[in-house]
């Protein structure tokens, strides 16, 4: 680990020989896989570099961005390019299988080579991607995989969220350290000649059904069948078999609904069958939830109806922190899976029922823990600096489709936020309607922060009208077309010596004296939100923010997650006052600790 101003408690748990060893894709879990995280060769590259035949000059710990301390590098490359390389062996039991090489995410462009031969290219820093490398493997030999990465960052109109092309010791307002290179798990998976590449599972609590569809990569034509089996607490409750080209509809009797205080999850098994027999060609396990998110009418003053957010046809005030998803030691990448879980579990312990994941997409396992622990997620799509060229717009719109399709099976995600405060915004009405059409099972906000920035525009599209206001919160007028929320407020900040990223140059939204004063202000704002909820039909609010981040000192925790900055007990009680009565007093209990189920067999490497 390179020198860094701050580190989280989990940094010391990172083992270079076993980095993030949990199964990386819990919603599509096959029985075997090979983790390729660990120490890779590394060196800076230049434009047009030839494939490096020799060993690279340095090493890096994958999957941590080269600007991060946990990568061992912690530097900015002036060419914005680098080579990665490592070797691996294919287990003997996989010799007759097709091999898929998976990348959780690489920021921004990845050109992948196996044994010196070009396999493929992917652009976009947040969506997972994979390549079938079967035809590039040398039988009986040690295999070499190499990745050439280019990351233009804010120099081009690509989706990058809060990153900026600047050194981490001198962060700017609202933006943080850049993140480049491989920043999520790299792994290998064996499959048969015919296998499922993706699936969609959509629950309907009104019809008490689950509809399942699957995409298949078949080297031998069509005619295959799909079998889907749903389980509740280990017992099968529904099954359907049909053509892999048609949706399968499973009847789910007396569905156990998913709630923040009771996150009920069903198990799901999908099997790809031969056309003329019950031979299983491919299979994996997954899970799903019976839950519905909607906007519905609520009678106001017994005269007119206004729209409010509902969960399973119940009005539930949605309240949570703005979460930037940054870590001082790993930047975009949490040091361990336990750290990912801790963030969500502690948000529940503070009395929140929702997290707004702010213009960053997390690894699949973050949403797995949100699903398991019962946390609603407002998921922002990563913003760009305003695209200048049609090619940049095409790339942005392609990437947000990839993101949505990669994560739309997670029940915790109940809203997509297309743009934030007009950042990089263009064709807002068209793109918002496209997202609404692509995923009709979730709510969509076109632009979060209608009163932020210039020009002051409410695009009047999407399901939610969302304003931002700092100290104090405010409330848009309720109406009969969209629900209203306060998508950002708060920023009650103060500094704690010894827990600052840059002690000479930090910037804060507002500088309070310390914990008592900051807590008092927080409680005053909760009182205002309760008034907005009861008198003006406010449906939700987002407090800024979960932790301090580099130059922002307005978190509930310090950036290293070692110090609570507000009075936990008072804040928790206040937070629960906003929503626990919507579902009953049982919501007030802290989430029980969960035990990891072990997952599939991981081949040691």
Coordinates of C-alpha atoms in Angstrom, one line a residue:
X1 CA 0.0 0.0 0.0
X2 CA 1.3 3.4 -1.0
X3 CA 1.5 6.3 1.5
X4 CA -1.9 8.0 1.9
X5 CA -3.2 10.7 4.2
X6 CA -6.1 8.5 5.5
X7 CA -7.0 4.8 5.5
X8 CA -10.0 2.9 6.6
X9 CA -10.0 0.2 9.3
X10 CA -10.2 -2.5 6.5
X11 CA -7.1 -1.4 4.6
X12 CA -5.0 -3.7 6.8
X13 CA -7.2 -6.7 6.0
X14 CA -6.3 -6.5 2.3
X15 CA -4.3 -9.7 1.4
X16 CA -2.5 -9.4 -2.0
X17 CA -2.8 -13.2 -2.3
X18 CA -6.6 -13.1 -1.9
X19 CA -8.1 -9.8 -2.9
X20 CA -11.9 -9.5 -2.9
X21 CA -12.3 -13.2 -3.1
X22 CA -16.1 -13.3 -2.8
X23 CA -18.2 -14.4 -5.8
X24 CA -18.6 -11.1 -7.9
X25 CA -22.0 -11.7 -9.5
X26 CA -24.4 -13.1 -6.9
X27 CA -27.5 -12.7 -9.2
X28 CA -26.1 -15.2 -11.7
X29 CA -24.0 -17.6 -9.7
X30 CA -22.4 -20.7 -11.4
X31 CA -20.6 -23.4 -9.4
X32 CA -17.0 -22.7 -10.5
X33 CA -14.9 -19.6 -11.2
X34 CA -11.3 -18.4 -11.0
X35 CA -10.5 -15.1 -9.3
X36 CA -7.8 -13.2 -11.3
X37 CA -7.4 -10.4 -8.7
X38 CA -4.0 -9.9 -7.2
X39 CA -0.6 -8.7 -8.2
X40 CA -0.3 -7.9 -12.0
X41 CA 2.6 -6.5 -14.0
X42 CA 2.1 -2.8 -14.8
X43 CA 3.6 0.2 -16.6
X44 CA 2.7 3.5 -18.1
X45 CA 1.9 3.3 -21.9
X46 CA 1.9 5.8 -24.7
X47 CA -0.5 6.3 -27.6
X48 CA 0.0 3.6 -30.3
X49 CA 2.3 1.4 -28.2
X50 CA 2.9 -2.0 -29.6
X51 CA 2.0 -5.1 -27.6
X52 CA 4.8 -5.4 -24.9
X53 CA 6.5 -8.8 -25.4
X54 CA 8.7 -8.3 -22.4
X55 CA 7.8 -8.2 -18.7
X56 CA 6.4 -4.9 -17.5
X57 CA 8.5 -2.6 -15.3
X58 CA 6.2 -2.4 -12.2
X59 CA 3.5 -4.1 -10.3
X60 CA -0.1 -3.1 -9.3
X61 CA -2.7 -4.7 -7.0
X62 CA -5.8 -5.4 -9.0
X63 CA -8.6 -4.3 -8.7
X64 CA -7.6 -1.0 -7.4
X65 CA -7.2 2.1 -9.6
X66 CA -3.7 3.2 -10.2
X67 CA -4.4 6.5 -8.4
X68 CA -5.4 4.6 -5.3
X69 CA -3.0 3.8 -2.4
X70 CA -4.2 0.2 -2.2
X71 CA -3.0 -0.4 -5.8
X72 CA 0.6 0.2 -4.6
X73 CA 1.0 3.0 -7.2
X74 CA -1.0 6.1 -6.2
X75 CA 0.0 8.3 -9.0
X76 CA -1.5 10.1 -12.0
X77 CA -0.1 9.1 -15.4
X78 CA 0.4 12.0 -17.7
X79 CA -0.4 9.8 -20.8
X80 CA -3.6 8.5 -19.1
X81 CA -2.6 5.1 -20.5
X82 CA -1.2 1.9 -19.0
X83 CA -0.5 -1.8 -19.7
X84 CA -1.5 -4.6 -17.3
X85 CA -0.3 -8.2 -17.7
X86 CA -0.5 -11.5 -15.7
X87 CA -0.5 -15.2 -16.3
X88 CA -2.8 -18.0 -15.2
X89 CA -3.4 -21.7 -15.8
X90 CA -6.7 -23.2 -16.8
X91 CA -7.8 -26.0 -14.4
X92 CA -7.6 -29.4 -16.0
X93 CA -11.4 -30.0 -15.4
X94 CA -12.2 -27.0 -17.6
X95 CA -10.3 -28.2 -20.7
X96 CA -13.5 -29.0 -22.7
X97 CA -15.4 -25.9 -21.5
X98 CA -15.8 -22.5 -23.1
X99 CA -14.0 -19.8 -21.0
X100 CA -15.4 -16.4 -20.3
X101 CA -13.1 -13.6 -19.1
X102 CA -15.1 -11.1 -17.0
X103 CA -14.3 -7.6 -15.9
X104 CA -16.5 -5.9 -13.3
X105 CA -15.4 -2.5 -14.5
X106 CA -12.5 -0.8 -16.2
X107 CA -12.2 3.0 -16.4
X108 CA -12.4 3.9 -19.3
X109 CA -11.3 2.0 -22.4
X110 CA -10.0 -1.5 -22.2
X111 CA -8.3 -3.4 -25.0
X112 CA -7.9 -7.1 -24.0
X113 CA -5.3 -9.5 -25.3
X114 CA -4.8 -13.2 -24.5
X115 CA -1.5 -14.9 -25.4
X116 CA -0.6 -11.8 -27.4
X117 CA -3.7 -11.9 -29.6
X118 CA -6.4 -9.1 -29.5
X119 CA -9.6 -10.4 -28.0
X120 CA -11.8 -7.3 -27.9
X121 CA -12.4 -3.8 -26.7
X122 CA -14.8 -2.2 -24.3
X123 CA -15.5 1.5 -23.6
X124 CA -17.2 2.8 -20.5
X125 CA -16.0 2.9 -16.9
X126 CA -19.0 1.5 -15.0
X127 CA -20.7 -1.4 -16.8
X128 CA -19.4 -5.0 -16.5
X129 CA -18.3 -6.8 -19.7
X130 CA -16.8 -10.1 -20.8
X131 CA -15.2 -11.9 -23.7
X132 CA -15.3 -15.6 -24.8
X133 CA -11.5 -16.4 -24.9
X134 CA -11.9 -20.1 -25.7
X135 CA -10.3 -19.8 -29.1
X136 CA -7.3 -17.9 -27.7
X137 CA -6.2 -20.5 -25.1
X138 CA -3.1 -22.5 -25.7
X139 CA -3.8 -26.1 -24.5
X140 CA -1.5 -27.3 -21.7
X141 CA 0.4 -24.0 -21.4
X142 CA 0.4 -21.1 -19.0
X143 CA -1.8 -18.4 -20.4
X144 CA -1.1 -14.6 -20.5
X145 CA -3.7 -11.9 -20.3
X146 CA -2.9 -8.3 -21.0
X147 CA -5.1 -5.2 -20.9
X148 CA -4.3 -1.8 -22.4
X149 CA -6.2 1.0 -20.6
X150 CA -6.9 4.5 -21.7
X151 CA -8.8 6.9 -19.5
X152 CA -9.4 10.5 -20.8
X153 CA -11.2 11.5 -17.6
X154 CA -12.7 15.0 -17.8
X155 CA -10.7 15.8 -20.9
X156 CA -13.4 14.2 -23.0
X157 CA -17.2 14.1 -22.7
X158 CA -17.4 10.6 -21.2
X159 CA -19.3 9.4 -18.1
X160 CA -17.1 9.9 -15.1
X161 CA -19.2 11.2 -12.2
X162 CA -17.3 13.2 -9.6
X163 CA -13.8 12.5 -11.0
X164 CA -11.5 15.2 -12.2
X165 CA -8.2 15.2 -14.0
X166 CA -6.1 16.5 -11.1
X167 CA -3.8 15.3 -8.4
X168 CA -5.4 13.9 -5.4
X169 CA -3.5 16.2 -3.1
X170 CA -5.3 19.2 -4.6
X171 CA -9.0 18.4 -5.0
X172 CA -11.4 20.9 -6.3
X173 CA -14.9 21.9 -5.3
X174 CA -17.5 19.1 -5.8
X175 CA -14.9 16.8 -7.6
X176 CA -12.5 14.2 -6.3
X177 CA -9.5 12.2 -7.3
X178 CA -9.5 10.5 -10.7
X179 CA -10.0 6.8 -11.0
X180 CA -8.3 4.9 -13.9
X181 CA -7.8 1.4 -14.9
X182 CA -9.2 -1.9 -13.5
X183 CA -11.2 -1.1 -10.4
X184 CA -13.5 -4.2 -10.1
X185 CA -12.9 -7.9 -10.0
X186 CA -11.4 -9.8 -13.0
X187 CA -12.4 -13.4 -13.2
X188 CA -12.7 -16.5 -15.4
X189 CA -15.7 -18.7 -15.7
X190 CA -16.2 -22.1 -17.5
X191 CA -19.4 -22.7 -19.4
X192 CA -20.7 -25.3 -21.9
X193 CA -21.1 -24.9 -25.7
X194 CA -24.5 -23.5 -25.1
X195 CA -25.1 -21.2 -22.1
X196 CA -27.2 -18.3 -20.7
X197 CA -25.6 -14.9 -21.1
X198 CA -28.1 -12.8 -19.2
X199 CA -31.6 -13.0 -17.7
X200 CA -34.4 -10.7 -16.5
X201 CA -36.7 -11.5 -13.6
X202 CA -39.7 -9.2 -13.1
X203 CA -42.0 -9.7 -10.1
X204 CA -45.7 -8.6 -10.0
X205 CA -47.2 -8.5 -6.6
X206 CA -50.7 -7.7 -7.9
X207 CA -50.8 -10.8 -10.2
X208 CA -48.6 -12.8 -7.8
X209 CA -46.2 -13.8 -10.6
X210 CA -42.6 -13.8 -11.6
X211 CA -41.8 -13.4 -15.3
X212 CA -38.4 -14.7 -16.4
X213 CA -36.6 -14.2 -19.7
X214 CA -33.1 -15.3 -20.8
X215 CA -30.6 -14.6 -23.5
X216 CA -28.6 -17.5 -24.8
X217 CA -25.3 -17.7 -26.7
X218 CA -25.8 -20.9 -28.7
X219 CA -23.3 -22.3 -31.1
X220 CA -25.8 -24.9 -32.4
X221 CA -28.9 -23.0 -33.3
X222 CA -32.3 -22.5 -31.5
X223 CA -34.8 -25.0 -30.2
X224 CA -33.4 -24.9 -26.6
X225 CA -35.7 -24.7 -23.6
X226 CA -35.5 -22.9 -20.3
X227 CA -36.6 -24.1 -16.9
X228 CA -37.1 -21.7 -14.0
X229 CA -37.7 -22.8 -10.4
X230 CA -38.5 -20.5 -7.5
X231 CA -37.7 -21.4 -3.9
X232 CA -38.9 -20.0 -0.6
X233 CA -36.7 -20.9 2.4
X234 CA -35.2 -23.8 0.5
X235 CA -38.5 -25.3 -0.7
X236 CA -39.7 -25.1 -4.3
X237 CA -42.9 -23.0 -4.7
X238 CA -43.2 -22.6 -8.4
X239 CA -41.7 -23.9 -11.7
X240 CA -42.2 -23.2 -15.4
X241 CA -40.6 -24.7 -18.5
X242 CA -40.8 -23.4 -22.1
X243 CA -38.9 -22.2 -25.1
X244 CA -35.9 -20.1 -24.3
X245 CA -37.4 -17.5 -26.8
X246 CA -40.6 -16.9 -24.7
X247 CA -41.1 -15.4 -21.3
X248 CA -41.7 -17.9 -18.5
X249 CA -44.4 -17.0 -16.0
X250 CA -44.2 -18.5 -12.5
X251 CA -47.2 -18.3 -10.1
X252 CA -46.0 -17.2 -6.7
X253 CA -48.7 -18.0 -4.1
X254 CA -49.1 -15.8 -1.1
X255 CA -46.0 -13.8 -1.9
X256 CA -43.7 -12.8 1.0
X257 CA -43.1 -9.1 0.2
X258 CA -39.7 -7.3 0.4
X259 CA -39.6 -4.4 2.8
X260 CA -36.7 -2.4 4.3
X261 CA -37.5 -3.9 7.7
X262 CA -38.2 -7.4 6.3
X263 CA -36.1 -7.9 3.1
X264 CA -37.6 -11.3 2.0
X265 CA -35.7 -12.8 -0.9
X266 CA -36.7 -15.9 -2.9
X267 CA -34.1 -18.1 -4.5
X268 CA -34.2 -18.8 -8.2
X269 CA -32.7 -21.6 -10.3
X270 CA -32.4 -21.3 -14.1
X271 CA -31.6 -24.2 -16.3
X272 CA -31.0 -24.3 -20.0
X273 CA -32.3 -27.6 -21.4
X274 CA -31.8 -29.4 -24.7
X275 CA -34.7 -29.3 -27.2
X276 CA -35.6 -32.9 -27.0
X277 CA -34.6 -34.1 -23.5
X278 CA -34.1 -32.9 -19.9
X279 CA -30.3 -32.7 -20.4
X280 CA -29.1 -29.6 -18.5
X281 CA -26.7 -27.6 -20.8
X282 CA -26.2 -24.7 -18.4
X283 CA -27.5 -23.6 -15.0
X284 CA -27.0 -21.0 -12.3
X285 CA -28.7 -19.8 -9.1
X286 CA -30.1 -16.4 -8.5
X287 CA -32.6 -14.7 -6.3
X288 CA -35.5 -12.2 -6.6
X289 CA -38.0 -10.2 -4.4
X290 CA -41.7 -9.7 -4.6
X291 CA -41.9 -5.9 -4.3
X292 CA -43.5 -3.0 -6.2
X293 CA -42.4 0.6 -6.4
X294 CA -44.8 3.2 -7.8
X295 CA -46.3 6.7 -7.6
X296 CA -49.9 6.6 -6.5
X297 CA -52.7 9.0 -5.7
X298 CA -53.1 10.3 -2.1
X299 CA -56.1 12.5 -1.2
X300 CA -54.9 15.8 0.0
X301 CA -57.2 17.8 2.4
X302 CA -60.0 15.5 1.3
X303 CA -60.4 17.4 -1.9
X304 CA -57.7 16.7 -4.5
X305 CA -55.3 13.8 -5.2
X306 CA -51.5 14.3 -5.3
X307 CA -48.8 11.7 -6.3
X308 CA -46.7 10.1 -3.6
X309 CA -44.0 7.4 -3.6
X310 CA -45.3 4.0 -2.6
X311 CA -43.7 0.7 -1.8
X312 CA -46.0 -2.4 -2.2
X313 CA -48.9 0.1 -2.4
X314 CA -48.0 1.7 1.0
X315 CA -46.8 5.3 1.3
X316 CA -43.3 5.0 2.9
X317 CA -41.3 8.2 3.3
X318 CA -37.9 7.4 1.7
X319 CA -35.0 9.0 3.6
X320 CA -31.3 8.4 3.2
X321 CA -27.9 9.9 2.8
X322 CA -26.1 10.9 -0.4
X323 CA -23.3 8.4 -0.8
X324 CA -20.4 9.3 -3.2
X325 CA -18.9 5.8 -3.0
X326 CA -15.4 7.0 -2.3
X327 CA -12.8 5.4 0.0
X328 CA -9.5 7.2 0.9
X329 CA -7.4 4.0 0.4
X330 CA -9.2 2.4 -2.6
X331 CA -11.0 5.5 -4.1
X332 CA -13.8 3.8 -6.2
X333 CA -13.0 0.3 -4.7
X334 CA -13.8 -0.6 -1.1
X335 CA -10.8 -2.5 0.5
X336 CA -12.9 -5.5 1.4
X337 CA -16.4 -7.0 1.0
X338 CA -16.9 -6.4 4.7
X339 CA -16.3 -2.7 4.2
X340 CA -19.0 -2.6 1.4
X341 CA -21.5 -4.3 3.8
X342 CA -20.5 -2.1 6.7
X343 CA -21.5 1.1 4.9
X344 CA -25.0 -0.2 4.2
X345 CA -25.5 -1.9 7.5
X346 CA -24.5 1.3 9.4
X347 CA -26.8 3.4 7.2
X348 CA -29.6 1.2 8.5
X349 CA -28.3 1.6 12.1
X350 CA -28.5 5.4 11.7
X351 CA -32.2 5.0 10.9
X352 CA -32.2 5.4 7.1
X353 CA -34.2 3.3 4.8
X354 CA -32.7 4.5 1.5
X355 CA -29.3 5.5 0.0
X356 CA -28.9 7.8 -3.0
X357 CA -25.8 6.4 -4.8
X358 CA -24.5 9.6 -6.3
X359 CA -23.4 9.5 -10.0
X360 CA -21.3 6.3 -9.4
X361 CA -22.2 2.7 -10.0
X362 CA -21.0 0.2 -7.5
X363 CA -19.8 -3.5 -7.9
X364 CA -22.6 -6.0 -8.0
X365 CA -21.9 -7.1 -4.4
X366 CA -22.8 -3.6 -3.0
X367 CA -26.3 -4.1 -4.4
X368 CA -26.3 -7.7 -3.1
X369 CA -25.9 -6.4 0.4
X370 CA -28.5 -3.7 -0.2
X371 CA -30.9 -6.5 -1.3
X372 CA -30.0 -8.7 1.6
X373 CA -30.1 -6.0 4.3
X374 CA -33.2 -4.2 3.0
X375 CA -32.0 -0.8 1.7
X376 CA -33.8 1.1 -0.9
X377 CA -31.5 2.6 -3.5
X378 CA -31.9 5.7 -5.7
X379 CA -29.3 5.0 -8.4
X380 CA -27.8 7.9 -10.3
X381 CA -26.4 7.3 -13.7
X382 CA -22.9 8.7 -14.0
X383 CA -22.8 12.1 -15.4
X384 CA -20.4 13.6 -18.0
X385 CA -19.1 17.0 -18.8
X386 CA -21.5 18.2 -21.5
X387 CA -20.9 16.0 -24.6
X388 CA -19.6 18.1 -27.5
X389 CA -19.8 15.5 -30.3
X390 CA -22.4 13.1 -31.5
X391 CA -20.0 10.2 -30.9
X392 CA -19.8 11.2 -27.2
X393 CA -23.6 11.3 -26.9
X394 CA -23.8 7.8 -28.5
X395 CA -21.3 6.5 -26.1
X396 CA -23.1 8.0 -23.1
X397 CA -26.5 6.6 -24.1
X398 CA -25.0 3.2 -24.9
X399 CA -23.3 3.1 -21.5
X400 CA -26.4 4.0 -19.5
X401 CA -28.3 1.3 -21.2
X402 CA -25.6 -1.2 -20.4
X403 CA -25.7 -0.1 -16.7
X404 CA -29.4 -0.4 -16.4
X405 CA -29.5 -3.9 -18.1
X406 CA -26.6 -5.1 -15.9
X407 CA -28.3 -4.1 -12.6
X408 CA -32.0 -4.2 -13.2
X409 CA -32.5 -7.5 -11.4
X410 CA -31.5 -6.0 -8.0
X411 CA -34.7 -5.4 -6.0
X412 CA -33.0 -2.7 -3.9
X413 CA -32.7 -0.4 -6.9
X414 CA -36.1 1.4 -7.1
X415 CA -35.2 4.5 -9.0
X416 CA -32.9 5.7 -11.9
X417 CA -31.7 9.3 -11.8
X418 CA -30.7 10.3 -15.3
X419 CA -29.0 13.7 -14.7
X420 CA -27.9 15.6 -11.6
X421 CA -28.2 19.4 -11.5
X422 CA -28.0 19.8 -15.2
X423 CA -24.5 18.3 -15.3
X424 CA -23.8 17.2 -18.8
X425 CA -27.5 17.4 -19.5
X426 CA -28.8 17.4 -23.1
X427 CA -32.0 16.1 -24.6
X428 CA -33.3 15.5 -21.1
X429 CA -36.9 14.8 -22.1
X430 CA -35.9 12.2 -24.8
X431 CA -33.3 10.4 -22.7
X432 CA -35.6 10.3 -19.7
X433 CA -38.4 8.8 -21.7
X434 CA -36.0 6.3 -23.2
X435 CA -35.0 5.1 -19.7
X436 CA -38.6 4.9 -18.6
X437 CA -39.3 2.7 -21.7
X438 CA -36.3 0.5 -21.1
X439 CA -37.1 -0.2 -17.5
X440 CA -40.8 0.1 -16.7
X441 CA -40.5 -1.5 -13.3
X442 CA -38.8 1.4 -11.6
X443 CA -39.2 5.1 -11.1
X444 CA -37.2 7.6 -13.1
X445 CA -36.0 11.1 -12.3
X446 CA -35.0 13.1 -15.4
X447 CA -33.0 15.8 -13.6
X448 CA -32.3 15.8 -9.9
X449 CA -32.1 19.4 -8.6
X450 CA -34.5 21.4 -10.7
X451 CA -33.5 24.6 -9.0
X452 CA -29.7 24.0 -9.0
X453 CA -27.4 25.7 -11.5
X454 CA -28.1 27.6 -14.6
X455 CA -30.5 27.7 -16.3
X456 CA -33.2 27.1 -13.6
X457 CA -35.2 24.5 -15.5
X458 CA -37.8 21.9 -14.5
X459 CA -38.0 19.6 -17.5
X460 CA -41.4 18.2 -16.3
X461 CA -40.5 14.7 -17.3
X462 CA -40.2 11.5 -15.4
X463 CA -42.0 10.3 -12.2
X464 CA -40.5 12.6 -9.6
X465 CA -40.0 16.3 -9.2
X466 CA -36.8 16.9 -7.2
X467 CA -35.3 20.1 -5.8
X468 CA -32.0 20.6 -4.0
X469 CA -31.5 23.1 -1.2
X470 CA -28.8 23.5 1.4
X471 CA -29.6 24.7 4.8
X472 CA -32.5 24.4 5.3
X473 CA -34.3 21.7 3.2
X474 CA -37.2 22.9 1.0
X475 CA -40.2 21.3 -0.6
X476 CA -41.5 21.5 -4.2
X477 CA -45.3 22.0 -4.5
X478 CA -47.1 18.6 -4.7
X479 CA -49.0 18.0 -7.8
X480 CA -51.2 15.3 -9.5
X481 CA -48.5 14.3 -12.1
X482 CA -45.3 13.6 -10.2
X483 CA -44.3 12.8 -6.6
X484 CA -42.1 15.4 -5.0
X485 CA -38.8 14.9 -3.1
X486 CA -35.9 17.0 -1.7
X487 CA -33.1 15.2 -3.5
X488 CA -30.3 17.0 -1.6
X489 CA -30.1 19.1 1.5
X490 CA -28.0 19.4 4.6
X491 CA -24.2 19.7 4.3
X492 CA -23.7 20.2 8.0
X493 CA -19.9 20.2 8.1
X494 CA -17.0 20.6 10.5
X495 CA -13.4 19.5 10.7
X496 CA -11.9 16.9 13.0
X497 CA -8.1 17.1 13.3
X498 CA -6.3 13.9 12.3
X499 CA -9.0 12.8 10.0
X500 CA -8.6 15.3 7.1
X501 CA -7.6 14.4 3.6
X502 CA -5.8 17.7 3.0
X503 CA -5.3 19.7 6.2
X504 CA -4.2 22.8 4.3
X505 CA -6.7 23.1 1.5
X506 CA -10.0 21.5 2.4
X507 CA -13.3 23.1 1.6
X508 CA -16.6 22.6 3.4
X509 CA -20.2 23.5 2.6
X510 CA -20.5 25.2 6.0
X511 CA -18.3 25.2 9.1
X512 CA -20.1 24.3 12.4
X513 CA -18.4 24.4 15.7
X514 CA -18.6 20.7 16.5
X515 CA -20.9 17.7 17.3
X516 CA -23.4 19.4 19.6
X517 CA -24.1 22.3 17.3
X518 CA -24.1 20.2 14.1
X519 CA -26.5 17.7 15.7
X520 CA -28.9 20.4 16.8
X521 CA -29.0 21.7 13.3
X522 CA -29.6 18.2 11.9
X523 CA -32.5 17.7 14.3
X524 CA -34.0 21.1 13.3
X525 CA -34.0 20.0 9.7
X526 CA -35.7 16.7 10.5
X527 CA -38.5 18.7 12.1
X528 CA -38.9 20.6 8.9
X529 CA -39.0 17.5 6.8
X530 CA -41.7 16.0 9.1
X531 CA -43.8 19.2 8.5
X532 CA -43.3 18.9 4.7
X533 CA -44.3 15.2 4.8
X534 CA -47.5 15.7 6.8
X535 CA -48.6 19.1 5.4
X536 CA -47.2 19.1 1.8
X537 CA -47.0 15.5 0.8
X538 CA -43.2 15.3 0.5
X539 CA -42.3 11.7 -0.4
X540 CA -38.6 11.6 0.3
X541 CA -35.4 13.4 1.1
X542 CA -31.6 12.9 0.8
X543 CA -29.2 14.2 3.4
X544 CA -25.7 15.3 2.3
X545 CA -23.8 13.2 3.1
X546 CA -22.8 9.8 4.3
X547 CA -19.0 10.4 4.9
X548 CA -16.6 13.3 4.4
X549 CA -14.9 13.0 1.0
X550 CA -11.5 14.6 0.4
X551 CA -12.4 18.3 0.4
X552 CA -16.0 18.0 1.8
X553 CA -16.3 17.9 5.5
X554 CA -20.1 17.3 5.8
X555 CA -20.4 13.6 6.5
X556 CA -22.0 11.6 9.3
X557 CA -18.6 10.0 9.5
X558 CA -15.1 11.2 8.8
X559 CA -13.7 10.1 5.4
X560 CA -11.8 7.2 7.0
X561 CA -15.1 6.0 8.7
X562 CA -13.4 6.1 12.1
X563 CA -15.3 8.9 13.8
X564 CA -19.1 9.6 14.1
X565 CA -19.5 13.4 13.6
X566 CA -23.1 13.6 14.9
X567 CA -24.9 12.2 17.9
X568 CA -25.8 8.7 16.7
X569 CA -28.6 8.1 19.2
X570 CA -30.4 11.4 18.6
X571 CA -30.0 11.2 14.8
X572 CA -31.2 7.7 14.6
X573 CA -34.4 8.5 16.6
X574 CA -35.0 11.6 14.5
X575 CA -34.5 9.7 11.2
X576 CA -36.9 6.9 12.3
X577 CA -39.5 9.5 13.2
X578 CA -39.8 10.3 9.5
X579 CA -40.8 6.8 8.3
X580 CA -41.1 4.1 11.0
X581 CA -44.8 4.8 11.6
X582 CA -45.5 4.2 7.9
X583 CA -44.8 0.5 8.4
X584 CA -45.1 0.0 12.2
X585 CA -42.8 0.1 15.2
X586 CA -41.0 -3.1 14.1
X587 CA -39.1 -1.0 11.6
X588 CA -37.2 0.7 14.5
X589 CA -35.2 -2.5 15.3
X590 CA -31.6 -2.6 14.0
X591 CA -30.9 -5.1 11.2
X592 CA -29.8 -8.5 12.4
X593 CA -26.3 -9.6 11.5
X594 CA -26.2 -11.8 8.4
X595 CA -23.9 -14.7 7.7
X596 CA -22.4 -15.1 4.3
X597 CA -23.6 -18.2 2.6
X598 CA -20.2 -19.2 1.3
X599 CA -21.1 -19.0 -2.4
X600 CA -19.8 -21.3 -5.1
X601 CA -16.5 -23.0 -5.1
X602 CA -13.6 -20.7 -6.0
X603 CA -10.6 -22.3 -7.6
X604 CA -7.5 -21.2 -5.7
X605 CA -4.9 -19.4 -7.9

